[in-house]
Amino acid sequence: MDRICYDKRFFDRLIKNSSDYYAHLPKDGERRKPETLSEHSGLTYAYTQSLIESLSLRPVLSRLINLSIPPSLSKEADYITREVETLFMQSIAFHDLGKVNHKFQQIKMKNAVPCLKVSHDFKSEHSSISMYIFLAFYYSRTASLNNPDLQDYLDAVAVFFSYSIHQHHSTSLYNAQETSIWNDEKLFKLSSYLPLFNINLADIDCFHEYLLKQSADLFKAYNKLFKEYNRPTPQSSVALYALLKLNYSLLTACDYLATAHYMNDWKEMISDFGVIDDAMKDRLIKNASSYKYNKTIYENLQLPCLDKDQLHEASDSNLNLLRQRLAIEVIQNIRAHSDKHLFYLEAPTGSGKTNVSLLAATELLASDESLNKIFYVFPFTTLITQTYKTIRDTLSLDESEMVEIHSKAFFKTEKHEEDYKNYLENLFVNYPIVLLSHIKFFDIIKTNDKELNYLFHRLANSVVVIDEMQSYLPSTWNAISYFIVNYAKILNIKFVIMSATLPKIGDVVSREEFVYLLRDKNQYFLNPNFCSRVKFDYSLLSMDKPQDADEKTHYLHQLKNVLLDKSSQYAASNVVHPNSVHVIIEFIYKKTASDFYALFADNTFFDEILLLSGTILEPRRRDIIHKLKSIEYREKKILLISTQVVEAGVDIDMDLGFKDKSIIDSEEQLAGRVNRNVKKKGCMLYLFDCDRAASIYGTDERYKLMNEMDFKYYQMIIENKDFDDLYQKVIEKIIRNNKSKYTENIKFLQQDILRLNFLRINGDLKLIDSDSISVFVPLKLDIDYFKDHIDALNDLSIPYDESVDGRDVWDRYESLIFNQDEDFVRNRINMKKIQGIMSYYIFSIFPRGKDFELLHTYGEEKYGFLYLENFQDVYSLDNGINTDVLSNSMFI
């Protein structure tokens, strides 16, 4: 690591008349001195050093540098390492030196002190000038190298780091091999700045030729050095890609922190960056191992692995013993393979998967002192909010130690009394334990966006638990596997990938060895305590699939009669809760669910019928879940009519299930909502075939394969939980039928990484087919929904009495947009606070079909939302979108 201390004294010596150059002015009305360029540069470097030390990034940085060295230059490795370390730190410390620009000083800093004047075409901009000065420093130090390959490699790395400087005030990274940035003769006019820094270039023309070289030889020569690495795991090119992302992450984050430090006149540097220190690690391990029945698990760690003939009798005691044995086996395998980075956890529904994953995470923390953060990654916000409480309770965490990151999360205020510091904690996610969505996590991994890339440095030295891996489209598995496998090694990340139906993504391209945390998962999956929770019934599949509207009406009437008959039988035989039954029926489309709901207008059997879909607002969804889990409702007859939003993230326990057939993963997910705790008898899941699933799953290889397979094979997968066989066939088909496409996809990804084409890397990997749009419904919501957020309502001056009117919330949102405070961060804080409030009025839909166009007649698109101003005829709190009005809808 570069041992030069780039503090204020260094820059006072470096810059002639350094006190004449300002970096920032105090806020209007404040009687403070401007911050000098030396002070800001030194403070940025100090924050960088603090972050590197706090997050233990030095070994990661050294690893990235060493891995990025081409084998042909291995003999020069020591020199290269020292030089690249210097470049890495200088690019951060020198990022603002271009502020010596006299136009910047005069226009931006209102600086009347006579400064060095240089005639150029960059107006008051400083990033390009900083880039030029940084490269001049580098060139003056290395121009005499006589090894062409070494020169080409270091030249390229210096240019790449200068790209971070060039982009540090932009919103994103594009292509670091975009030659026009350096191949610009306007830069030549900047040479008069060099004496200001005592940079002596014997031949300035050679330096300018070096800048022009980007367009012709430099990148071509650099790419040639890596030609031999076009394999599935090209560590060198991935390492350099990650190194530049890390550089950009630290540069922009520390520049932000240093600027905030001065602007708020803080006397001490922020030093708590939300890591798991030794004391916290000991506490987490202790709390996890002593929580409820986990204590028994740790007391019995020496028990042998489960024998397949054991614990086959279905009972509460055997179920608990199975959960205990499963957890023991996971702990034993973590300890036996603690040096590994990639783990699979396949656990059946009802096995306590979340608790077991927490034990795995804390065991990994105990095995590696360098690990200092935990990320939990989920496909749905409902799973995030549900698991948040479980993790908090199991590990005895307070609110300052964990955070949810998603669009519906509220602004956290627990760490500081000062909102500005809380804003920084939220912006940089300075929390030891983070729960976030799949999309957000992989955005951080691949993003070219500046603000998201702030978080990239936090991924290093972490445990990452990814839940419900099967929710990814198979078409993304190769790229996902590529990033996970490579980042695990180069960033020291321990990945625990888990699901009840787990695709072995490591087999798609990388053939990388994952550790299976269960030696023989079938000993659990096929144990009656798990596999007999719910039995599948296929008799309804014999009903003719409806082909038109009339046939569909008849079909739904038949389905209603069957459902009532089965529900009545169950209620009559219910010994635990006499004469009660909880039934769920899941349809593919909201329209069909609503039509079925309408058939119960004259219902006399069920005590209550509930409707749940993707168009139901979050407060109503919580009401429904609360009812289904409450003791008083347990004694009632309840029918839940739902779409696929109920499959994951909805913690309910139903007696009977009915499901429109789609893909096997989906079938298994709904089965997980029936007899969840394995305590009831006669629980069934009836499969039927009503709606066409191809419009949703048509591009999914699992759906295509299912349509090709024999029904007996489909039944075998469901009954025997043999998802491995299914996924192996999917993977083989992908590789066989799309071999050239799949190979080309990885080849192009590798080439984009090699060429540091951040824009295309980010754009090409999408976990979902299309982007959704958020619909805001300005109805009135009961004040009880906001009981934990009264402070936010008061801070935002949103009126309330017995309810909170969505129109008032929207009006306040618009006022924040149009009446911006001069304090940028205050605006961001208020926007974050109101986004939490707004989330209660929002649902998301995919913008497709005529009904989406018709929905616009009830509102208008603005600020990224569809504001449903005239919602009364098309939306209600209890039922969501009115599909009688939008009769051709494909909403889910």
JSON list of C-alpha atoms in Angstrom, two decimals, residues 4 45 98 139 161 243 250 260 282 397 477 480 545 565 627 666 671 836:
[
{"chain": "A", "resi": 4, "resn": "ILE", "atom": "CA", "xyz": [2.66, 8.57, 1.35]},
{"chain": "A", "resi": 45, "resn": "TYR", "atom": "CA", "xyz": [-7.78, 11.04, 1.70]},
{"chain": "A", "resi": 98, "resn": "GLY", "atom": "CA", "xyz": [-8.28, 20.82, -11.26]},
{"chain": "A", "resi": 139, "resn": "TYR", "atom": "CA", "xyz": [3.87, 10.15, -16.72]},
{"chain": "A", "resi": 161, "resn": "PHE", "atom": "CA", "xyz": [-8.05, 5.53, -12.71]},
{"chain": "A", "resi": 243, "resn": "LEU", "atom": "CA", "xyz": [-10.59, -2.60, -8.89]},
{"chain": "A", "resi": 250, "resn": "LEU", "atom": "CA", "xyz": [-14.22, 5.06, -2.60]},
{"chain": "A", "resi": 260, "resn": "ALA", "atom": "CA", "xyz": [-20.41, 17.01, 4.07]},
{"chain": "A", "resi": 282, "resn": "ASP", "atom": "CA", "xyz": [-19.11, -12.37, 19.65]},
{"chain": "A", "resi": 397, "resn": "LEU", "atom": "CA", "xyz": [-30.30, -6.40, 17.39]},
{"chain": "A", "resi": 477, "resn": "TRP", "atom": "CA", "xyz": [-28.18, -17.82, -14.67]},
{"chain": "A", "resi": 480, "resn": "ILE", "atom": "CA", "xyz": [-25.34, -14.41, -12.25]},
{"chain": "A", "resi": 545, "resn": "LYS", "atom": "CA", "xyz": [-59.43, -25.85, -20.28]},
{"chain": "A", "resi": 565, "resn": "ASP", "atom": "CA", "xyz": [-67.48, -29.24, -1.45]},
{"chain": "A", "resi": 627, "resn": "LYS", "atom": "CA", "xyz": [-56.45, -11.58, 9.96]},
{"chain": "A", "resi": 666, "resn": "SER", "atom": "CA", "xyz": [-44.66, -21.86, -8.41]},
{"chain": "A", "resi": 671, "resn": "ALA", "atom": "CA", "xyz": [-47.71, -25.64, -1.30]},
{"chain": "A", "resi": 836, "resn": "GLY", "atom": "CA", "xyz": [-41.89, 5.96, 2.85]}
]
